[in-house]
PDB file of N, CA and C in Angstrom:
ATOM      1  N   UNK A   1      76.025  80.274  98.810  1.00  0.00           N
ATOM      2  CA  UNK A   1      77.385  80.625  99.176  1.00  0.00           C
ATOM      3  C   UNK A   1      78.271  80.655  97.928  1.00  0.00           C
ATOM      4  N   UNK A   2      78.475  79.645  97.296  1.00  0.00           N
ATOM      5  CA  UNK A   2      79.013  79.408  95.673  1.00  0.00           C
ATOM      6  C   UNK A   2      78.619  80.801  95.024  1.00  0.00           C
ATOM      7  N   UNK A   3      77.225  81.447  94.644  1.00  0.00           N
ATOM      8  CA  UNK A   3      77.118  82.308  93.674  1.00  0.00           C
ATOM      9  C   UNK A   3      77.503  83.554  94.357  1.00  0.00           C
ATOM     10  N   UNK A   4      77.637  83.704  96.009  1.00  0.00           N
ATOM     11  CA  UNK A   4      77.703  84.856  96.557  1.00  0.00           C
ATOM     12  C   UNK A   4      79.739  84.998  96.193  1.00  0.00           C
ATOM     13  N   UNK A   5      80.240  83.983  96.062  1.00  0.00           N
ATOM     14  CA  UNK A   5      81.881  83.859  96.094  1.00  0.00           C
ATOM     15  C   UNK A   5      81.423  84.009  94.378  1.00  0.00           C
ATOM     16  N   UNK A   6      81.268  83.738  93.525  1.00  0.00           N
ATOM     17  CA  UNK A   6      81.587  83.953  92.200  1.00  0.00           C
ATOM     18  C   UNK A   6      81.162  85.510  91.780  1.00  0.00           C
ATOM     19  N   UNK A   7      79.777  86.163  92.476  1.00  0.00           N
ATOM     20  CA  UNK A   7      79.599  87.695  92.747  1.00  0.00           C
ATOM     21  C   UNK A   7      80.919  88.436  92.643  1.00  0.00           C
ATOM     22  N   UNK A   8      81.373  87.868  94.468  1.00  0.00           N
ATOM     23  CA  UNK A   8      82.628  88.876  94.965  1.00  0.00           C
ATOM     24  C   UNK A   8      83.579  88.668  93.910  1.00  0.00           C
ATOM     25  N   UNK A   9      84.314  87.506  93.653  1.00  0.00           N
ATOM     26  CA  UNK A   9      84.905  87.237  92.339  1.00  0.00           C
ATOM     27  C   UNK A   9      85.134  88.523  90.566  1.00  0.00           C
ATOM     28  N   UNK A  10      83.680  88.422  90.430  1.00  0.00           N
ATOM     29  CA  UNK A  10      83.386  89.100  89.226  1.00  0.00           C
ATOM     30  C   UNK A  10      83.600  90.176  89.603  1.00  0.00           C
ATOM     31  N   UNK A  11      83.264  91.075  91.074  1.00  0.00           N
ATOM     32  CA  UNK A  11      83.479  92.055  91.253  1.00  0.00           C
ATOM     33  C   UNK A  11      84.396  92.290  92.077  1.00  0.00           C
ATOM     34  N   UNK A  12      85.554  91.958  91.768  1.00  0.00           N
ATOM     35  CA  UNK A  12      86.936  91.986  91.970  1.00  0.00           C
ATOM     36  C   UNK A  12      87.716  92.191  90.420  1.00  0.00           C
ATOM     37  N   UNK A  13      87.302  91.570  89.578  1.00  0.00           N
ATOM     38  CA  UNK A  13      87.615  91.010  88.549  1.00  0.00           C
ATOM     39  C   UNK A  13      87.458  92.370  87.560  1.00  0.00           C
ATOM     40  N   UNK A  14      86.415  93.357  87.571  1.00  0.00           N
ATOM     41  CA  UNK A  14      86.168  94.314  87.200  1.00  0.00           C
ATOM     42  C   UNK A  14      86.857  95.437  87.972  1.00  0.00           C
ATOM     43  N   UNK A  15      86.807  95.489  89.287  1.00  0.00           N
ATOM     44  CA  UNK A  15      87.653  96.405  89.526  1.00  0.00           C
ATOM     45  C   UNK A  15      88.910  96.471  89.109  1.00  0.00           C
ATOM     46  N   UNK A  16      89.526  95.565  88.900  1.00  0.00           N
ATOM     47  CA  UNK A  16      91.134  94.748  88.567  1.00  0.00           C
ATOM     48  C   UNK A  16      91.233  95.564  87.518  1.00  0.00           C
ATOM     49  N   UNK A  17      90.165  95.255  86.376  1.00  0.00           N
ATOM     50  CA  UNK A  17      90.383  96.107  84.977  1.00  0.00           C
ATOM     51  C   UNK A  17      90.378  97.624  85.357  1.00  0.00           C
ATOM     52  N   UNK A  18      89.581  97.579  85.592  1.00  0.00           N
ATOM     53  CA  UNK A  18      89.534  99.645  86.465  1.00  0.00           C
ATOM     54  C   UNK A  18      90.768 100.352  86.455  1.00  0.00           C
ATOM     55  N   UNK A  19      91.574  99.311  87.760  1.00  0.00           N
ATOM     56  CA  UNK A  19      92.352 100.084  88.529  1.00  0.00           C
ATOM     57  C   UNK A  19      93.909  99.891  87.541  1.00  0.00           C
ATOM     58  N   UNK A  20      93.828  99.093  86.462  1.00  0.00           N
ATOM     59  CA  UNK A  20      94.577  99.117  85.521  1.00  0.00           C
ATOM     60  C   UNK A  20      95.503  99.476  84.799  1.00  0.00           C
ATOM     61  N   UNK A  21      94.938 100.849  85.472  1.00  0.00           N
ATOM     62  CA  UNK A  21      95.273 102.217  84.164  1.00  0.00           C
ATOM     63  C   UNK A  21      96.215 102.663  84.753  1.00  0.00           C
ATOM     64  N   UNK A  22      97.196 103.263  83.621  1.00  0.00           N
ATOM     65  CA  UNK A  22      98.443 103.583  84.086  1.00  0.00           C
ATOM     66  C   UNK A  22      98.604 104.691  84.681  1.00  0.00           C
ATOM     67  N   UNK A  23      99.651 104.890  85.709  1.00  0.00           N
ATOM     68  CA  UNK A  23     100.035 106.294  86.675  1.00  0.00           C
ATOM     69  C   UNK A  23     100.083 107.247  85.985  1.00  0.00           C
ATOM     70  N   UNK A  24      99.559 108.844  86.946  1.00  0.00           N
ATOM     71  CA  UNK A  24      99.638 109.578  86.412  1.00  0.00           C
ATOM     72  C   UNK A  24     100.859 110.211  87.452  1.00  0.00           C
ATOM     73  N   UNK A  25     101.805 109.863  87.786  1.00  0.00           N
ATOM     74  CA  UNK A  25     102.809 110.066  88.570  1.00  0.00           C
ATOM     75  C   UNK A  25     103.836 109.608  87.665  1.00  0.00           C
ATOM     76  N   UNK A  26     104.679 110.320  87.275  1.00  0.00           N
ATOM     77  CA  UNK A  26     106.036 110.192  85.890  1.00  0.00           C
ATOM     78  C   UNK A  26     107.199 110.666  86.850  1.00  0.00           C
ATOM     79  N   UNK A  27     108.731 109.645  86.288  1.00  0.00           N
ATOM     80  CA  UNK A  27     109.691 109.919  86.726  1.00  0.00           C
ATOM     81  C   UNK A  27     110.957 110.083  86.452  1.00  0.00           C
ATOM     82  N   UNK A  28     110.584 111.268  85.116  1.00  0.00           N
ATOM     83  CA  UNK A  28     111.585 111.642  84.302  1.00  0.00           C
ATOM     84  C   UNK A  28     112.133 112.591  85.001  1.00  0.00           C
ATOM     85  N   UNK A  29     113.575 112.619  84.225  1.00  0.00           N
ATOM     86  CA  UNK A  29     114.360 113.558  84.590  1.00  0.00           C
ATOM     87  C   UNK A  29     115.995 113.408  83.309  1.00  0.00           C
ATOM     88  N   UNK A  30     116.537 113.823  83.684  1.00  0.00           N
ATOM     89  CA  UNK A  30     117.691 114.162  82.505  1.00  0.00           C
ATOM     90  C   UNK A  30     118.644 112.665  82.830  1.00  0.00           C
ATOM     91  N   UNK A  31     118.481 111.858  83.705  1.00  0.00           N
ATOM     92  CA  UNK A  31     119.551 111.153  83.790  1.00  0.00           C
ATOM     93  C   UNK A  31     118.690 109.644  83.784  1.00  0.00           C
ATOM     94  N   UNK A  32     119.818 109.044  83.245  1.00  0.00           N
ATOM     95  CA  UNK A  32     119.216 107.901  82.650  1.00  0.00           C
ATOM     96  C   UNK A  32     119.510 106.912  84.268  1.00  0.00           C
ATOM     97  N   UNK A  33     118.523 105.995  84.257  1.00  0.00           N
ATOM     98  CA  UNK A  33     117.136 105.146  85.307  1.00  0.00           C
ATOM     99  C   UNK A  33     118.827 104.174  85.404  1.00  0.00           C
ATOM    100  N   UNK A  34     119.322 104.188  86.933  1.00  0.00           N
ATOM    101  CA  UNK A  34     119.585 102.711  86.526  1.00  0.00           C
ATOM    102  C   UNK A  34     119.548 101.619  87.636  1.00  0.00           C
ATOM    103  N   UNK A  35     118.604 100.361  86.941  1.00  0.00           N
ATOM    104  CA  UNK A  35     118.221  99.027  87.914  1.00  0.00           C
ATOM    105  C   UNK A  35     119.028  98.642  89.319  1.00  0.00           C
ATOM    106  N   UNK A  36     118.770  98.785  90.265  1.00  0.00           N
ATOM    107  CA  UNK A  36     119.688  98.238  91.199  1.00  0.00           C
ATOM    108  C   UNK A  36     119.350  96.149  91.227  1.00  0.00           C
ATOM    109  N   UNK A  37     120.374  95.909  91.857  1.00  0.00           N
ATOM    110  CA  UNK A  37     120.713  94.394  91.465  1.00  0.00           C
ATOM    111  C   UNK A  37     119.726  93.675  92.791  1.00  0.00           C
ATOM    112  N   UNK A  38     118.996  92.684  92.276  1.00  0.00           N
ATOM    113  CA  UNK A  38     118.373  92.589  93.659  1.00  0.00           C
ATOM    114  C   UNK A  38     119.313  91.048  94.181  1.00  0.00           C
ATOM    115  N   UNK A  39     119.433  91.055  95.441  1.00  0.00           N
ATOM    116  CA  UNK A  39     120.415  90.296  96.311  1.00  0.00           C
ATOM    117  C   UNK A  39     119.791  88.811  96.695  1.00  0.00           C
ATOM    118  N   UNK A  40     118.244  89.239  97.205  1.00  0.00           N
ATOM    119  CA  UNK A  40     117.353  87.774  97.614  1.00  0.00           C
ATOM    120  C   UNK A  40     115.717  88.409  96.760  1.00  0.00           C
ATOM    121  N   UNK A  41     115.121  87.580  96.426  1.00  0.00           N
ATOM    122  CA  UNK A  41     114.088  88.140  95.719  1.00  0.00           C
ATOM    123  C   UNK A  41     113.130  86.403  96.370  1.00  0.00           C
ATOM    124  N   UNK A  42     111.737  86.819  97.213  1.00  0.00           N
ATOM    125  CA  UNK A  42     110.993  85.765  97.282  1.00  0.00           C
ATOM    126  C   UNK A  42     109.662  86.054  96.238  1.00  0.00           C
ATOM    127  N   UNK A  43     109.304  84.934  95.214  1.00  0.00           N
ATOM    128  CA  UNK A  43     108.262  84.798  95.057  1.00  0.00           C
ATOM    129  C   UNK A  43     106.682  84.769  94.894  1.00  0.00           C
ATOM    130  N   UNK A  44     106.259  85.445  94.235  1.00  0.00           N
ATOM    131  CA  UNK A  44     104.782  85.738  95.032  1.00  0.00           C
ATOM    132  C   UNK A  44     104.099  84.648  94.651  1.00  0.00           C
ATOM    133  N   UNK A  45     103.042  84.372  95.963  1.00  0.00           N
ATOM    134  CA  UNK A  45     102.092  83.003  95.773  1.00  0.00           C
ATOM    135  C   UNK A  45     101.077  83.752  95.285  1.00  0.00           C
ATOM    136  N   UNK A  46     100.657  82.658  94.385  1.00  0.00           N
ATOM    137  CA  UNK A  46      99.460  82.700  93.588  1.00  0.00           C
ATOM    138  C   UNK A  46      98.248  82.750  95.068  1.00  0.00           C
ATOM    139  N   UNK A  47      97.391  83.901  94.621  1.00  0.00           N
ATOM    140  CA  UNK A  47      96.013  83.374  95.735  1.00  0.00           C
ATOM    141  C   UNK A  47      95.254  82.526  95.099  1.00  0.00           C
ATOM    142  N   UNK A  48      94.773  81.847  96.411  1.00  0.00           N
ATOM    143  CA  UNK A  48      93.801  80.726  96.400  1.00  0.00           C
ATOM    144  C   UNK A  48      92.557  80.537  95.354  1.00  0.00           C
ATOM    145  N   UNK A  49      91.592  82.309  96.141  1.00  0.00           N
ATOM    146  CA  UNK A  49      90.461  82.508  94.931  1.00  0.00           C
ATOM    147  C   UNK A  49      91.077  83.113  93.741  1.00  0.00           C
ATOM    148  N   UNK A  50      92.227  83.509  93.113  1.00  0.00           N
ATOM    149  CA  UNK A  50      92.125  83.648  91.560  1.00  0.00           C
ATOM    150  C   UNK A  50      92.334  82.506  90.982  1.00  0.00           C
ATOM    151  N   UNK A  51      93.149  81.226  91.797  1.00  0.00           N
ATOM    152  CA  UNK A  51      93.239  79.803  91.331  1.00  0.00           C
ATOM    153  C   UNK A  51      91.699  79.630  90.792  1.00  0.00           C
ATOM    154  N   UNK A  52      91.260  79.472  91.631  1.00  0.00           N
ATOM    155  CA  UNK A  52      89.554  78.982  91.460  1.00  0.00           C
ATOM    156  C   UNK A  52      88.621  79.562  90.338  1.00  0.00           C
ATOM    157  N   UNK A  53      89.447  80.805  90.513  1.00  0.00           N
ATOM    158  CA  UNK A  53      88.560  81.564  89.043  1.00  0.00           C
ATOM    159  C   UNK A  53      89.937  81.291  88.012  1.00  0.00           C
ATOM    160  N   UNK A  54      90.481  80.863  87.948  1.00  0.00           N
ATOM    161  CA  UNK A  54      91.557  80.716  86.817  1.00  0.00           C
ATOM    162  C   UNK A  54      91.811  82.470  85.939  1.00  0.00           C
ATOM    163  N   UNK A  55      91.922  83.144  87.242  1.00  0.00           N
ATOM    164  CA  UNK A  55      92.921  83.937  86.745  1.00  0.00           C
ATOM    165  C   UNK A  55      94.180  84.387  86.591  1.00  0.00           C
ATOM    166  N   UNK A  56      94.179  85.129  85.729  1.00  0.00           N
ATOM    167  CA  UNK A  56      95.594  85.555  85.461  1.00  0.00           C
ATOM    168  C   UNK A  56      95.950  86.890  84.803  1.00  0.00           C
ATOM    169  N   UNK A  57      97.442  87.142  85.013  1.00  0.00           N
ATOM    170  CA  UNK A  57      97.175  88.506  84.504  1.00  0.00           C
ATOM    171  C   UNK A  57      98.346  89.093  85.336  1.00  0.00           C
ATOM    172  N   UNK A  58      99.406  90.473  84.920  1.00  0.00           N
ATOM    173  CA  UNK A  58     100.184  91.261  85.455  1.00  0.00           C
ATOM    174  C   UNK A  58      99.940  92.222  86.564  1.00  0.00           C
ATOM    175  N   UNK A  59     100.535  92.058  87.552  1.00  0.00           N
ATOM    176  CA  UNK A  59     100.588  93.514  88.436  1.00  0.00           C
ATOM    177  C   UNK A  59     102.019  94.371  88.443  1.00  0.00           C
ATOM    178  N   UNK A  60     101.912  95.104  88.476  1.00  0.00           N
ATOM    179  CA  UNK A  60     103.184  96.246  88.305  1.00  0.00           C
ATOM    180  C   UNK A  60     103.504  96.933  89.959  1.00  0.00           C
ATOM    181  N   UNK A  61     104.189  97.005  90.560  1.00  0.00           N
ATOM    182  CA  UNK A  61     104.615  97.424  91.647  1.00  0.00           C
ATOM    183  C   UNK A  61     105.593  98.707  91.884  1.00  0.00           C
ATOM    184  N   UNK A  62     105.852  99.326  92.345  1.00  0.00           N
ATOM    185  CA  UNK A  62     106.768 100.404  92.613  1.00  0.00           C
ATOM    186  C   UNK A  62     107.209 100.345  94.191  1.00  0.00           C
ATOM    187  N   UNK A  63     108.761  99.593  93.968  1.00  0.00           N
ATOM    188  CA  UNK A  63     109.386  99.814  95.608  1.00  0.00           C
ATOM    189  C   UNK A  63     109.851 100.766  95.668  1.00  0.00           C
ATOM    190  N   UNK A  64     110.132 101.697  96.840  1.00  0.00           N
ATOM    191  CA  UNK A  64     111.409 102.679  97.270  1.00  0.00           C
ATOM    192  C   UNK A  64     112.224 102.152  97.823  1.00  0.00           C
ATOM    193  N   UNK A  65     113.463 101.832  97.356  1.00  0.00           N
ATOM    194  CA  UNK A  65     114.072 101.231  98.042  1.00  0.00           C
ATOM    195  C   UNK A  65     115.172 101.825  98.965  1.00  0.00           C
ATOM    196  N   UNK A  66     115.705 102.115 100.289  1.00  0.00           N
ATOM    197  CA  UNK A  66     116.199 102.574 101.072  1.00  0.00           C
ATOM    198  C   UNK A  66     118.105 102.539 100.801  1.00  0.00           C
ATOM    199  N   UNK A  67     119.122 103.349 100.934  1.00  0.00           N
ATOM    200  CA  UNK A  67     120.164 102.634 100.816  1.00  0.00           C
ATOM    201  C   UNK A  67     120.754 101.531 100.981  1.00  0.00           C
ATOM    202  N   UNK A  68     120.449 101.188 102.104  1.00  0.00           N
ATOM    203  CA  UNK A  68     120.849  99.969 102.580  1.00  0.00           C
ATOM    204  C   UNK A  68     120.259  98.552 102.110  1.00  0.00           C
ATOM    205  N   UNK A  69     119.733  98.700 101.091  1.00  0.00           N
ATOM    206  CA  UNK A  69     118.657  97.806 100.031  1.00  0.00           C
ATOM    207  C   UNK A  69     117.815  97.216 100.300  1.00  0.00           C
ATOM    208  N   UNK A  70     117.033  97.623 101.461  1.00  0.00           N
ATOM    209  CA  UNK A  70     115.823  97.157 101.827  1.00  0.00           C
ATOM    210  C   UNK A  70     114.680  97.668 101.280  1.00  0.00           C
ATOM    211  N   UNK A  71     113.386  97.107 101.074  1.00  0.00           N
ATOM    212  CA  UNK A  71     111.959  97.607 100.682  1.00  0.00           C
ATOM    213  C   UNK A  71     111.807  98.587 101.414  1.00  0.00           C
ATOM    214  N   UNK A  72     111.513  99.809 101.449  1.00  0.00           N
ATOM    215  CA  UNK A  72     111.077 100.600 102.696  1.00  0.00           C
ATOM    216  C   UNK A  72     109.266 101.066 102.332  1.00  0.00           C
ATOM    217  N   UNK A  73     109.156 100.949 101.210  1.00  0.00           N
ATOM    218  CA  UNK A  73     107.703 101.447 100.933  1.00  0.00           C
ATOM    219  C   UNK A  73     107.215 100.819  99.431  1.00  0.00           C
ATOM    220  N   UNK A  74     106.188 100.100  99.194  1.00  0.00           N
ATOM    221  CA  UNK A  74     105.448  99.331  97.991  1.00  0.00           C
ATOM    222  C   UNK A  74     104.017 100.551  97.665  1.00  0.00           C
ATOM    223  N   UNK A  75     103.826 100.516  96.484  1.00  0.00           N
ATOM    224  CA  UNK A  75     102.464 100.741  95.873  1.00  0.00           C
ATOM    225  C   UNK A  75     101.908 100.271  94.696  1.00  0.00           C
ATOM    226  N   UNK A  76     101.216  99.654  94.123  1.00  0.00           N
ATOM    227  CA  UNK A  76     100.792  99.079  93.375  1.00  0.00           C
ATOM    228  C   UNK A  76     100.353 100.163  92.043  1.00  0.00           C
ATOM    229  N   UNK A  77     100.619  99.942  91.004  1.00  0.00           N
ATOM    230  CA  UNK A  77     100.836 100.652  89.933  1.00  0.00           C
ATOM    231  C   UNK A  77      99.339 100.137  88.861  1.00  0.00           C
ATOM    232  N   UNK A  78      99.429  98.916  88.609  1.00  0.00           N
ATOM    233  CA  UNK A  78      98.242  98.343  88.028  1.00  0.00           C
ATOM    234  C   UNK A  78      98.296  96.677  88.105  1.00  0.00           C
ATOM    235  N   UNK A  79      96.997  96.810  87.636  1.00  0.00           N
ATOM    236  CA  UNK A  79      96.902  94.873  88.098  1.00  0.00           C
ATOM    237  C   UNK A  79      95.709  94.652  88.790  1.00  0.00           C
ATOM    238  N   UNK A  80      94.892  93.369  88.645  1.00  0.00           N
ATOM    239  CA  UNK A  80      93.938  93.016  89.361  1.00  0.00           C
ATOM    240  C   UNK A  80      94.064  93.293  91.143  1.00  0.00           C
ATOM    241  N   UNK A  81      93.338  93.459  91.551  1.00  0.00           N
ATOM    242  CA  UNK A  81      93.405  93.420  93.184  1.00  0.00           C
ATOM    243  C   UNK A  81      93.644  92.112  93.560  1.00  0.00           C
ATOM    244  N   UNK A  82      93.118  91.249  92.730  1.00  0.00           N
ATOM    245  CA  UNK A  82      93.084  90.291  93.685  1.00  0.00           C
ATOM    246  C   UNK A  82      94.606  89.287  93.471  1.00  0.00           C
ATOM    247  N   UNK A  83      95.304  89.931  92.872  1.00  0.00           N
ATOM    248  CA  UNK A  83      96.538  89.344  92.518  1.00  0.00           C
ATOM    249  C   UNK A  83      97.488  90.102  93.248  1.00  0.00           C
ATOM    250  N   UNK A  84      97.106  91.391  93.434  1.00  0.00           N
ATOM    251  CA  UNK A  84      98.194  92.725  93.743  1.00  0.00           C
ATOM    252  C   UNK A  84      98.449  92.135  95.443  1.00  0.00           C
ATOM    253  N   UNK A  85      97.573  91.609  96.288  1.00  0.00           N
ATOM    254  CA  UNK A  85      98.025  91.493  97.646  1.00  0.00           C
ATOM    255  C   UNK A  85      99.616  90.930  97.338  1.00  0.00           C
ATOM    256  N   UNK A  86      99.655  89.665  96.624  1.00  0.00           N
ATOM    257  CA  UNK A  86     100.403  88.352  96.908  1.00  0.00           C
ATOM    258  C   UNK A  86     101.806  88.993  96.422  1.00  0.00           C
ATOM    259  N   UNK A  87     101.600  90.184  94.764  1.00  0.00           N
ATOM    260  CA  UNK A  87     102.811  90.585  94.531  1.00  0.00           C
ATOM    261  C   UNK A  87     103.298  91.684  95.583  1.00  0.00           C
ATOM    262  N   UNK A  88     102.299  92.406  96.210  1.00  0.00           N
ATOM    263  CA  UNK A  88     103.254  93.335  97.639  1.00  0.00           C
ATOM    264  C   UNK A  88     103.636  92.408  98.733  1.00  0.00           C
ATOM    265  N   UNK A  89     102.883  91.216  98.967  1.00  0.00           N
ATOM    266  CA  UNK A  89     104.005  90.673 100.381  1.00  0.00           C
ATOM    267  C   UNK A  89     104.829  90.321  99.734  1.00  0.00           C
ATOM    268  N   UNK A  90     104.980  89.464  98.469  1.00  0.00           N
ATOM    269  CA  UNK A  90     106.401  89.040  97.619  1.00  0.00           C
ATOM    270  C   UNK A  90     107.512  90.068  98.206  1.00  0.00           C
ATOM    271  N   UNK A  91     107.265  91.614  97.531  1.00  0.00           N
ATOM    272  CA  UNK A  91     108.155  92.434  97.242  1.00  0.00           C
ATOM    273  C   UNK A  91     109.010  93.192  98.443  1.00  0.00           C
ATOM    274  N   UNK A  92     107.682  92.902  99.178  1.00  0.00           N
ATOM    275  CA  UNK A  92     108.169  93.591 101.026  1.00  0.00           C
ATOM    276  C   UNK A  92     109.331  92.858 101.355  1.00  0.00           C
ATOM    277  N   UNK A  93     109.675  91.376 100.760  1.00  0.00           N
ATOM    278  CA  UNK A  93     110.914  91.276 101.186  1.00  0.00           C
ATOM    279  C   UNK A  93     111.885  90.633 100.514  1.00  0.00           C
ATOM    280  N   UNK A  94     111.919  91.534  99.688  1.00  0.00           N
ATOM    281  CA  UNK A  94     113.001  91.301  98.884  1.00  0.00           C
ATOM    282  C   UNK A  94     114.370  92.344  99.168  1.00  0.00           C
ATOM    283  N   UNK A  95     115.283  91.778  99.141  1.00  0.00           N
ATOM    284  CA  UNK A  95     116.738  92.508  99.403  1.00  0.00           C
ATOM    285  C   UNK A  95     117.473  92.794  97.960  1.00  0.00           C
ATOM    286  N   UNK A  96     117.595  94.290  98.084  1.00  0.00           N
ATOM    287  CA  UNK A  96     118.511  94.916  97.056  1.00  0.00           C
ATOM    288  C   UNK A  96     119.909  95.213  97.443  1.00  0.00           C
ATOM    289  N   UNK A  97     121.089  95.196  96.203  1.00  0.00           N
ATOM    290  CA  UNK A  97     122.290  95.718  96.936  1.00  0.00           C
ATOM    291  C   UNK A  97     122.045  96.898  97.393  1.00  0.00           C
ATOM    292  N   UNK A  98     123.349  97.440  98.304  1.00  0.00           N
ATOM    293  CA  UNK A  98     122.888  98.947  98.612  1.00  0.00           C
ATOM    294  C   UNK A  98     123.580  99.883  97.741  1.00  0.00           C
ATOM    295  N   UNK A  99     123.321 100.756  98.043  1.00  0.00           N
ATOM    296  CA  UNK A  99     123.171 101.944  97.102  1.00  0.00           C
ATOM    297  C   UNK A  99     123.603 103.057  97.433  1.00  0.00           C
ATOM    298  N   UNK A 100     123.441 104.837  97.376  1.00  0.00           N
ATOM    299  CA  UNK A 100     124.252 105.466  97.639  1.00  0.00           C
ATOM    300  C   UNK A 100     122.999 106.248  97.953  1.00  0.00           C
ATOM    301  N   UNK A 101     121.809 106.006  97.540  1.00  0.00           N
ATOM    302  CA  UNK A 101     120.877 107.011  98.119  1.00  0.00           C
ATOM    303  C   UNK A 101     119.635 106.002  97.312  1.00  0.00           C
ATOM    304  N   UNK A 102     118.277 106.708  97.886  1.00  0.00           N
ATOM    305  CA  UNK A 102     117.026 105.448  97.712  1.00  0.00           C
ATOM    306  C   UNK A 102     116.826 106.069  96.240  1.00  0.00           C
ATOM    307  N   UNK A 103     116.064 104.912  95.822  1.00  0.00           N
ATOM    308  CA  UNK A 103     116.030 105.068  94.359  1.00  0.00           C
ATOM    309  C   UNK A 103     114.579 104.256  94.503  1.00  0.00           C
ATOM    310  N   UNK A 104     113.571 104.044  93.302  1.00  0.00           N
ATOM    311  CA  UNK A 104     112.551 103.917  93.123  1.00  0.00           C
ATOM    312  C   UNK A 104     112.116 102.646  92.190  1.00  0.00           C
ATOM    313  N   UNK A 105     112.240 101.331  92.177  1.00  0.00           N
ATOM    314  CA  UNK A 105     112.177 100.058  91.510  1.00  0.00           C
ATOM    315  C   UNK A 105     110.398 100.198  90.715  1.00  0.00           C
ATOM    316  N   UNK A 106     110.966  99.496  89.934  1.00  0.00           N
ATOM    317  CA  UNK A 106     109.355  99.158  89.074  1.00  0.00           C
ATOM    318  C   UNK A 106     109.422  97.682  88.832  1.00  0.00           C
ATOM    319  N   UNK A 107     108.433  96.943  89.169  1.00  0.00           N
ATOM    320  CA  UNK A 107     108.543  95.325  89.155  1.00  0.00           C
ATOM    321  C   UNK A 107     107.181  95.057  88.699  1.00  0.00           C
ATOM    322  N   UNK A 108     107.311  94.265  87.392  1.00  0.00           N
ATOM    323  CA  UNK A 108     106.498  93.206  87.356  1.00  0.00           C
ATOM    324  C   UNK A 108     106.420  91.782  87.473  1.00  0.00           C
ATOM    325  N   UNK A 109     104.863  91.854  87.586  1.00  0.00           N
ATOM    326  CA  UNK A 109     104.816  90.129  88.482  1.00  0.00           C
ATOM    327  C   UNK A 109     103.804  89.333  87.584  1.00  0.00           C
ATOM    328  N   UNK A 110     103.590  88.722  86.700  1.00  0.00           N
ATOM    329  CA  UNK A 110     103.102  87.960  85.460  1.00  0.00           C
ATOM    330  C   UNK A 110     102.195  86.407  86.144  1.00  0.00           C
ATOM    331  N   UNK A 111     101.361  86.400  86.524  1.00  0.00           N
ATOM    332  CA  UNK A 111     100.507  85.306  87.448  1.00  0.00           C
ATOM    333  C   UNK A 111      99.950  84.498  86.258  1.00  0.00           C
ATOM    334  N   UNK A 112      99.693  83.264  85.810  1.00  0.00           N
ATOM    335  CA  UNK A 112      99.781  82.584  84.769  1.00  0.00           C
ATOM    336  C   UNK A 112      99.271  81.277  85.631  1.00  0.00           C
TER     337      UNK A 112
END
């Protein structure tokens, strides 16, 4: 059971590096990006099995955020999988001020 969990582990751990790589989805345009203020921001918990494997390491997130400054849609940009669950429930509820139309957040989450 131990070597079958350190398996899934490693091969999590490799995909993580994989899926890494940066978007090929860009979101330029002539006007300069600007941060909306976030209002309540919760935390993401560390998971259990990267404790155990003592990992660590960044995931990058992309909210849409709705006028009314709610999360309306998350996707994960790069970062281990096995870290990326904990930073999308984090982000699902987090409250932004509102705004005048949805705009597109980039968040990183630094697991240490």
């Amino acid at each position: 059971m131990r070597l079958r969990l350190l398996s899934v582990g490693l091969l999590l751990l490799v995909l993580g590096t994989l899926s890494s790589q940066p978007s090929a989805f860009s979101q330029e345009s002539g006007q300069q990006a600007i941060a909306r203020k976030i209002k309540a921001k919760v935390d993401a918990r560390y998971p259990e099995l990267a404790r155990q494997y003592q990992l660590k390491g960044k995931v990058k997130i992309e909210a849409t955020v709705s006028p009314d400054g709610s999360v309306k849609k998350t996707r994960v940009v790069g970062g281990s999988p096995l870290l990326a669950g904990a930073a999308l429930d984090a982000v699902k509820q987090w409250k932004y001020e509102p705004g005048q139309k949805e705009t597109v957040e980039t968040i990183d989450f630094a697991f240490e």
